[in-house]
Amino acid sequence: MTLGIVIWLIFMTAFTVSVRIIRIRQQRLKSVILQEMGISLSPVTALLGIGLEDRAYMRHIEHIRRKYGEIPILVLLQAPAWKADLMQRKLPAGIQVIADEDAERLRKLELMDLPSYLITDQKYRIREHSRIFDVA
Amino acid sequence: MLLSSQDNCDWTEVEALTWKVGVAILILPGIFSLLFFSSFMAKLLSFRPFLYAIVDFNVIGKQLNWKTYLASIAVLGLELLLGVTFSLNILLGISYIAAFLLLACFSLLFLRQQLSKKPIKCSCFGRSDKFTNQKLAIVRNTILALLALLGISLQPSYISIEHPHVTMFLIYSSIAYLYQLYVEWTYMNKLKKEAVAL
């Protein structure tokens, strides 16, 4: 029995280490996906995913600014390009809006539960990945 | 002749009892142990999606706050406890009742969600980028709740902690953790494919 418990403890340690290694690898792959998506990004950026019918986007932007300060924000809008242009005109400098009508980019970045955002660090690694609930 | 008939009757009873004991001691606790260990590990490794799922079920409000964390810890704690008791084969009566209540609650939550026609990602057994098949989840949880009821009807001992099956605990917990390793590995491979495709 003692031998069994020792083997189990070794197994659990190996399991924990393996999961940690896999998670680091996953993070690197996400970073590669982020950089290869064809979006021009500053190293520390907030990527905010917003749905077509979401009219509270200013509140979401304020939520990110309040939490992370004046970092560049890139809004991925699940809407046609003309809607993205319309939104872009209403937003201050430092915030870029990209239309993602078929949600292909949002899917790759796993920003499918809208509104949600992710924060990248200096090495384009995803440091924070959160959903925004009603912040009103 | 009379004695022979009496013997036959006794043997039938013994066989029936053996079958019941076999199911009660081996199969049902094994199923529930694997189920709760897997579910616990999956939720622990995907803790944030699990918190979001609690908010989406809208039982304790639409905000992510301390109540959500409290509910998540309660569910995780109960699932771990049930995984341990079922694998050790101790406190089975109480465990079956707790399992039945938990699974019945899950079924009702999914039923409510299905009726409100709101899709949800439950993260029940690890990370998933697809919405949960709610009809399947209702059927699955209902069948498991019925199995727990069967366990209650078979298991007379409610407070027994004698002769814990430590080996089964080691085996079941290892299998459940290996499954989670497989889930993480599969997710990594999916990311690899996407990275290569770009």
Short mmCIF file of C-alpha atoms in Angstrom, two decimals:
data_model
loop_
_atom_site.label_atom_id
_atom_site.label_comp_id
_atom_site.label_asym_id
_atom_site.label_seq_id
_atom_site.Cartn_x
_atom_site.Cartn_y
_atom_site.Cartn_z
CA MET A 1 0.00 0.00 0.00
CA THR A 2 2.83 2.39 0.90
CA LEU A 3 4.45 1.67 -2.46
CA GLY A 4 1.11 2.40 -4.17
CA ILE A 5 0.81 5.77 -2.40
CA VAL A 6 4.42 6.66 -3.30
CA ILE A 7 3.76 5.79 -6.99
CA TRP A 8 0.56 7.85 -6.86
CA LEU A 9 2.41 10.86 -5.40
CA ILE A 10 5.07 10.58 -8.13
CA PHE A 11 2.28 10.33 -10.72
CA MET A 12 0.51 13.39 -9.34
CA THR A 13 3.74 15.41 -9.38
CA ALA A 14 4.41 14.32 -12.98
CA PHE A 15 0.81 15.20 -13.88
CA THR A 16 1.09 18.69 -12.39
CA VAL A 17 4.43 19.34 -14.14
CA SER A 18 3.05 18.02 -17.45
CA VAL A 19 -0.04 20.23 -17.28
CA ARG A 20 2.18 23.24 -16.49
CA ILE A 21 4.43 22.49 -19.50
CA ILE A 22 1.41 22.01 -21.78
CA ARG A 23 -0.12 25.29 -20.54
CA ILE A 24 3.15 27.19 -21.27
CA ARG A 25 3.19 25.65 -24.77
CA GLN A 26 -0.46 26.64 -25.25
CA GLN A 27 0.38 30.21 -24.25
CA ARG A 28 3.22 30.34 -26.79
CA LEU A 29 0.96 29.01 -29.53
CA LYS A 30 -1.69 31.61 -28.69
CA SER A 31 1.02 34.27 -28.94
CA VAL A 32 1.99 32.95 -32.40
CA ILE A 33 -1.66 32.97 -33.51
CA LEU A 34 -2.04 36.54 -32.22
CA GLN A 35 1.04 37.80 -34.08
CA GLU A 36 0.26 35.97 -37.32
CA MET A 37 -3.30 37.20 -37.62
CA GLY A 38 -2.37 40.18 -39.73
CA ILE A 39 -3.32 42.81 -37.19
CA SER A 40 -0.81 45.53 -36.39
CA LEU A 41 -0.44 45.41 -32.62
CA SER A 42 1.52 47.34 -30.01
CA PRO A 43 3.13 44.96 -27.51
CA VAL A 44 0.79 45.89 -24.65
CA THR A 45 -2.70 46.11 -26.09
CA ALA A 46 -6.26 45.37 -25.09
CA LEU A 47 -8.24 43.44 -27.69
CA LEU A 48 -11.91 43.99 -27.06
CA GLY A 49 -14.50 41.81 -28.77
CA ILE A 50 -17.92 43.41 -29.21
CA GLY A 51 -21.11 42.03 -30.75
CA LEU A 52 -23.24 43.65 -33.43
CA GLU A 53 -26.06 44.75 -31.14
CA ASP A 54 -23.88 45.90 -28.23
CA ARG A 55 -24.45 49.63 -27.75
CA ALA A 56 -22.60 49.79 -24.43
CA TYR A 57 -19.14 49.71 -26.02
CA MET A 58 -18.10 53.02 -24.45
CA ARG A 59 -18.75 51.49 -21.01
CA HIS A 60 -16.63 48.46 -21.94
CA ILE A 61 -13.79 50.73 -23.08
CA GLU A 62 -14.02 52.73 -19.85
CA HIS A 63 -13.96 49.45 -17.91
CA ILE A 64 -10.66 48.48 -19.57
CA ARG A 65 -9.17 51.97 -19.19
CA ARG A 66 -10.11 52.01 -15.50
CA LYS A 67 -8.47 48.64 -14.96
CA TYR A 68 -5.35 48.91 -17.15
CA GLY A 69 -4.82 52.63 -17.74
CA GLU A 70 -4.24 54.32 -21.09
CA ILE A 71 -3.15 51.30 -23.11
CA PRO A 72 -3.98 51.02 -26.83
CA ILE A 73 -7.33 49.33 -27.43
CA LEU A 74 -8.21 47.38 -30.52
CA VAL A 75 -11.90 46.72 -30.93
CA LEU A 76 -12.94 43.65 -32.92
CA LEU A 77 -16.49 44.34 -33.95
CA GLN A 78 -18.61 41.44 -35.15
CA ALA A 79 -20.31 43.58 -37.78
CA PRO A 80 -19.90 44.76 -41.39
CA ALA A 81 -17.07 47.18 -42.28
CA TRP A 82 -19.38 50.22 -42.60
CA LYS A 83 -20.55 49.76 -39.00
CA ALA A 84 -16.92 49.56 -37.86
CA ASP A 85 -16.20 52.84 -39.72
CA LEU A 86 -19.19 54.44 -38.04
CA MET A 87 -17.97 53.34 -34.62
CA GLN A 88 -14.40 54.43 -35.37
CA ARG A 89 -15.57 58.01 -35.95
CA LYS A 90 -17.17 58.15 -32.53
CA LEU A 91 -14.12 56.90 -30.65
CA PRO A 92 -11.10 58.91 -29.43
CA ALA A 93 -7.55 58.43 -30.75
CA GLY A 94 -5.71 55.32 -29.54
CA ILE A 95 -8.69 53.09 -30.19
CA GLN A 96 -8.81 51.20 -33.45
CA VAL A 97 -11.89 49.38 -34.70
CA ILE A 98 -11.66 46.35 -37.00
CA ALA A 99 -14.68 44.70 -38.56
CA ASP A 100 -14.87 40.95 -38.09
CA GLU A 101 -18.24 40.14 -39.58
CA ASP A 102 -17.76 36.37 -39.83
CA ALA A 103 -16.12 36.30 -36.33
CA GLU A 104 -13.09 34.44 -37.69
CA ARG A 105 -10.59 36.54 -35.72
CA LEU A 106 -12.76 36.50 -32.62
CA ARG A 107 -12.93 32.70 -32.82
CA LYS A 108 -9.15 32.37 -33.20
CA LEU A 109 -8.61 34.64 -30.20
CA GLU A 110 -11.31 32.76 -28.25
CA LEU A 111 -13.28 35.96 -27.75
CA MET A 112 -16.58 34.31 -28.54
CA ASP A 113 -18.52 35.19 -25.40
CA LEU A 114 -19.04 38.85 -26.18
CA PRO A 115 -18.26 41.32 -24.79
CA SER A 116 -14.89 40.01 -23.70
CA TYR A 117 -11.28 41.15 -23.92
CA LEU A 118 -7.70 40.03 -23.63
CA ILE A 119 -4.60 41.93 -22.61
CA THR A 120 -1.25 41.22 -24.23
CA ASP A 121 2.17 41.87 -22.65
CA GLN A 122 5.52 43.07 -24.06
CA LYS A 123 6.15 39.67 -25.68
CA TYR A 124 2.64 39.42 -27.17
CA ARG A 125 1.66 36.83 -24.58
CA ILE A 126 -1.93 36.84 -23.38
CA ARG A 127 -1.81 38.03 -19.79
CA GLU A 128 -5.50 38.43 -19.10
CA HIS A 129 -8.54 36.94 -20.78
CA SER A 130 -11.85 38.07 -19.33
CA ARG A 131 -15.48 38.54 -20.08
CA ILE A 132 -17.23 41.81 -19.30
CA PHE A 133 -20.47 41.50 -17.45
CA ASP A 134 -22.83 44.43 -17.15
CA VAL A 135 -20.54 47.12 -15.74
CA ALA A 136 -23.25 49.75 -15.47
CA MET B 1 -37.23 -32.75 -1.04
CA LEU B 2 -38.45 -29.98 1.18
CA LEU B 3 -34.90 -29.30 2.24
CA SER B 4 -33.77 -29.09 -1.41
CA SER B 5 -36.49 -26.55 -2.19
CA GLN B 6 -35.42 -24.53 0.83
CA ASP B 7 -31.79 -24.68 -0.42
CA ASN B 8 -32.82 -23.45 -3.89
CA CYS B 9 -34.71 -20.55 -2.38
CA ASP B 10 -31.71 -19.61 -0.23
CA TRP B 11 -29.36 -19.77 -3.20
CA THR B 12 -31.62 -17.50 -5.27
CA GLU B 13 -31.66 -15.01 -2.44
CA VAL B 14 -27.88 -15.27 -2.06
CA GLU B 15 -27.40 -14.75 -5.81
CA ALA B 16 -29.70 -11.74 -5.81
CA LEU B 17 -27.90 -10.34 -2.79
CA THR B 18 -24.50 -10.94 -4.44
CA TRP B 19 -25.64 -9.13 -7.56
CA LYS B 20 -26.90 -6.18 -5.54
CA VAL B 21 -23.75 -6.06 -3.44
CA GLY B 22 -21.64 -6.33 -6.61
CA VAL B 23 -23.42 -3.38 -8.20
CA ALA B 24 -23.43 -1.38 -4.99
CA ILE B 25 -19.81 -1.99 -4.08
CA LEU B 26 -18.06 -2.04 -7.42
CA ILE B 27 -19.84 -0.57 -10.43
CA LEU B 28 -21.87 2.38 -9.15
CA PRO B 29 -19.22 3.88 -6.85
CA GLY B 30 -16.68 3.39 -9.66
CA ILE B 31 -18.86 5.33 -12.12
CA PHE B 32 -19.57 8.12 -9.64
CA SER B 33 -15.97 8.32 -8.47
CA LEU B 34 -14.64 8.75 -12.02
CA LEU B 35 -17.44 11.18 -12.81
CA PHE B 36 -16.82 13.45 -9.83
CA PHE B 37 -13.01 13.30 -9.99
CA SER B 38 -13.07 14.18 -13.72
CA SER B 39 -15.59 16.93 -13.22
CA PHE B 40 -13.62 18.38 -10.27
CA MET B 41 -10.31 18.38 -12.16
CA ALA B 42 -11.89 19.84 -15.30
CA LYS B 43 -13.46 22.70 -13.39
CA LEU B 44 -10.30 23.34 -11.40
CA LEU B 45 -8.13 23.52 -14.54
CA SER B 46 -10.71 25.70 -16.33
CA PHE B 47 -11.70 27.69 -13.28
CA ARG B 48 -12.54 30.96 -15.05
CA PRO B 49 -14.89 29.40 -17.65
CA PHE B 50 -16.53 27.57 -14.75
CA LEU B 51 -17.13 30.91 -12.96
CA TYR B 52 -18.60 32.33 -16.17
CA ALA B 53 -20.87 29.29 -16.47
CA ILE B 54 -22.21 29.95 -12.95
CA VAL B 55 -22.96 33.56 -13.94
CA ASP B 56 -24.60 32.40 -17.20
CA PHE B 57 -26.89 30.03 -15.30
CA ASN B 58 -28.10 33.16 -13.49
CA VAL B 59 -28.80 31.45 -10.18
CA ILE B 60 -26.99 33.89 -7.90
CA GLY B 61 -27.01 37.01 -10.07
CA LYS B 62 -25.62 38.23 -13.36
CA GLN B 63 -22.39 39.63 -11.91
CA LEU B 64 -19.09 37.94 -11.22
CA ASN B 65 -18.64 38.58 -7.49
CA TRP B 66 -17.83 36.87 -4.17
CA LYS B 67 -21.07 34.88 -4.33
CA THR B 68 -19.96 33.32 -7.60
CA TYR B 69 -16.61 32.36 -6.04
CA LEU B 70 -18.38 30.93 -2.99
CA ALA B 71 -20.72 28.85 -5.17
CA SER B 72 -17.80 27.61 -7.29
CA ILE B 73 -15.83 26.56 -4.18
CA ALA B 74 -18.92 24.80 -2.78
CA VAL B 75 -19.45 22.81 -6.01
CA LEU B 76 -15.74 21.99 -6.34
CA GLY B 77 -15.50 20.94 -2.69
CA LEU B 78 -18.58 18.72 -2.95
CA GLU B 79 -17.37 17.09 -6.16
CA LEU B 80 -13.94 16.35 -4.67
CA LEU B 81 -15.51 14.98 -1.51
CA LEU B 82 -17.86 12.73 -3.50
CA GLY B 83 -14.97 11.55 -5.69
CA VAL B 84 -13.04 10.60 -2.55
CA THR B 85 -15.91 8.90 -0.69
CA PHE B 86 -17.10 6.91 -3.72
CA SER B 87 -13.58 5.72 -4.57
CA LEU B 88 -12.78 4.82 -0.95
CA ASN B 89 -16.20 3.16 -0.69
CA ILE B 90 -17.03 4.94 2.56
CA LEU B 91 -20.11 6.89 3.67
CA LEU B 92 -21.86 5.55 0.58
CA GLY B 93 -25.43 6.20 1.70
CA ILE B 94 -24.82 9.89 2.38
CA SER B 95 -22.72 10.18 -0.78
CA TYR B 96 -25.53 8.75 -2.97
CA ILE B 97 -28.00 11.24 -1.49
CA ALA B 98 -25.59 14.16 -2.03
CA ALA B 99 -24.84 12.96 -5.59
CA PHE B 100 -28.56 12.65 -6.34
CA LEU B 101 -29.26 16.18 -5.06
CA LEU B 102 -26.31 17.67 -6.97
CA LEU B 103 -27.17 15.91 -10.25
CA ALA B 104 -30.88 16.72 -9.90
CA CYS B 105 -29.92 20.40 -9.39
CA PHE B 106 -27.72 20.31 -12.51
CA SER B 107 -30.58 18.72 -14.51
CA LEU B 108 -33.04 21.37 -13.37
CA LEU B 109 -30.58 24.18 -14.17
CA PHE B 110 -30.04 22.83 -17.68
CA LEU B 111 -33.80 22.38 -18.10
CA ARG B 112 -34.39 26.01 -17.12
CA GLN B 113 -31.64 27.13 -19.49
CA GLN B 114 -33.11 25.02 -22.30
CA LEU B 115 -36.58 26.51 -21.74
CA SER B 116 -35.17 30.06 -21.79
CA LYS B 117 -33.43 29.13 -25.09
CA LYS B 118 -30.11 30.66 -23.98
CA PRO B 119 -27.05 28.68 -25.11
CA ILE B 120 -24.35 28.09 -22.52
CA LYS B 121 -20.83 26.67 -22.23
CA CYS B 122 -20.92 24.68 -19.00
CA SER B 123 -17.24 23.56 -18.99
CA CYS B 124 -18.55 20.46 -17.24
CA PHE B 125 -15.65 18.21 -18.25
CA GLY B 126 -12.93 20.63 -19.27
CA ARG B 127 -12.41 23.50 -21.66
CA SER B 128 -14.67 23.71 -24.67
CA ASP B 129 -15.15 26.35 -27.34
CA LYS B 130 -18.56 24.96 -28.30
CA PHE B 131 -21.90 25.52 -26.63
CA THR B 132 -23.07 22.65 -24.45
CA ASN B 133 -25.67 20.33 -25.96
CA GLN B 134 -28.29 21.09 -23.32
CA LYS B 135 -30.70 18.28 -24.22
CA LEU B 136 -27.86 15.77 -23.92
CA ALA B 137 -26.76 17.34 -20.62
CA ILE B 138 -30.31 17.01 -19.22
CA VAL B 139 -30.54 13.35 -20.28
CA ARG B 140 -27.03 12.60 -18.94
CA ASN B 141 -27.61 14.24 -15.57
CA THR B 142 -31.07 12.66 -15.21
CA ILE B 143 -29.69 9.17 -15.91
CA LEU B 144 -26.90 9.76 -13.40
CA ALA B 145 -29.39 11.06 -10.81
CA LEU B 146 -31.45 7.89 -11.34
CA LEU B 147 -28.30 5.81 -10.88
CA ALA B 148 -27.71 7.64 -7.61
CA LEU B 149 -31.29 6.76 -6.59
CA LEU B 150 -30.51 3.13 -7.46
CA GLY B 151 -27.45 3.41 -5.24
CA ILE B 152 -29.57 4.73 -2.37
CA SER B 153 -31.94 1.79 -2.76
CA LEU B 154 -29.05 -0.71 -2.77
CA GLN B 155 -26.81 0.71 -0.07
CA PRO B 156 -28.04 0.32 3.47
CA SER B 157 -24.95 1.67 5.25
CA TYR B 158 -24.89 5.43 5.68
CA ILE B 159 -22.07 6.03 8.11
CA SER B 160 -19.64 3.18 7.46
CA ILE B 161 -16.02 4.28 7.10
CA GLU B 162 -14.55 0.83 7.67
CA HIS B 163 -12.16 -0.82 5.21
CA PRO B 164 -11.61 2.10 2.84
CA HIS B 165 -10.55 0.98 -0.69
CA VAL B 166 -7.38 3.08 -0.85
CA THR B 167 -6.16 1.29 -3.98
CA MET B 168 -9.37 2.17 -5.83
CA PHE B 169 -8.96 5.80 -4.75
CA LEU B 170 -5.44 5.85 -6.22
CA ILE B 171 -6.59 4.19 -9.46
CA TYR B 172 -9.76 6.24 -10.04
CA SER B 173 -8.12 9.59 -9.24
CA SER B 174 -5.19 8.73 -11.56
CA ILE B 175 -7.53 7.79 -14.44
CA ALA B 176 -9.51 11.02 -14.02
CA TYR B 177 -6.33 13.12 -13.98
CA LEU B 178 -4.95 11.29 -17.03
CA TYR B 179 -8.15 12.15 -18.87
CA GLN B 180 -7.64 15.84 -18.07
CA LEU B 181 -4.07 15.61 -19.35
CA TYR B 182 -5.52 14.21 -22.59
CA VAL B 183 -8.00 17.15 -22.77
CA GLU B 184 -5.14 19.67 -22.34
CA TRP B 185 -3.01 17.83 -24.92
CA THR B 186 -5.89 17.82 -27.43
CA TYR B 187 -6.43 21.55 -26.93
CA MET B 188 -2.70 22.19 -27.49
CA ASN B 189 -2.83 20.22 -30.76
CA LYS B 190 -5.84 22.24 -31.87
CA LEU B 191 -3.85 25.45 -31.24
CA LYS B 192 -0.89 23.98 -33.17
CA LYS B 193 -3.12 23.32 -36.20
CA GLU B 194 -4.47 26.87 -36.09
CA ALA B 195 -0.96 28.36 -35.75
CA VAL B 196 0.28 26.31 -38.72
CA ALA B 197 -2.75 27.29 -40.82
CA LEU B 198 -1.97 31.02 -40.47
#
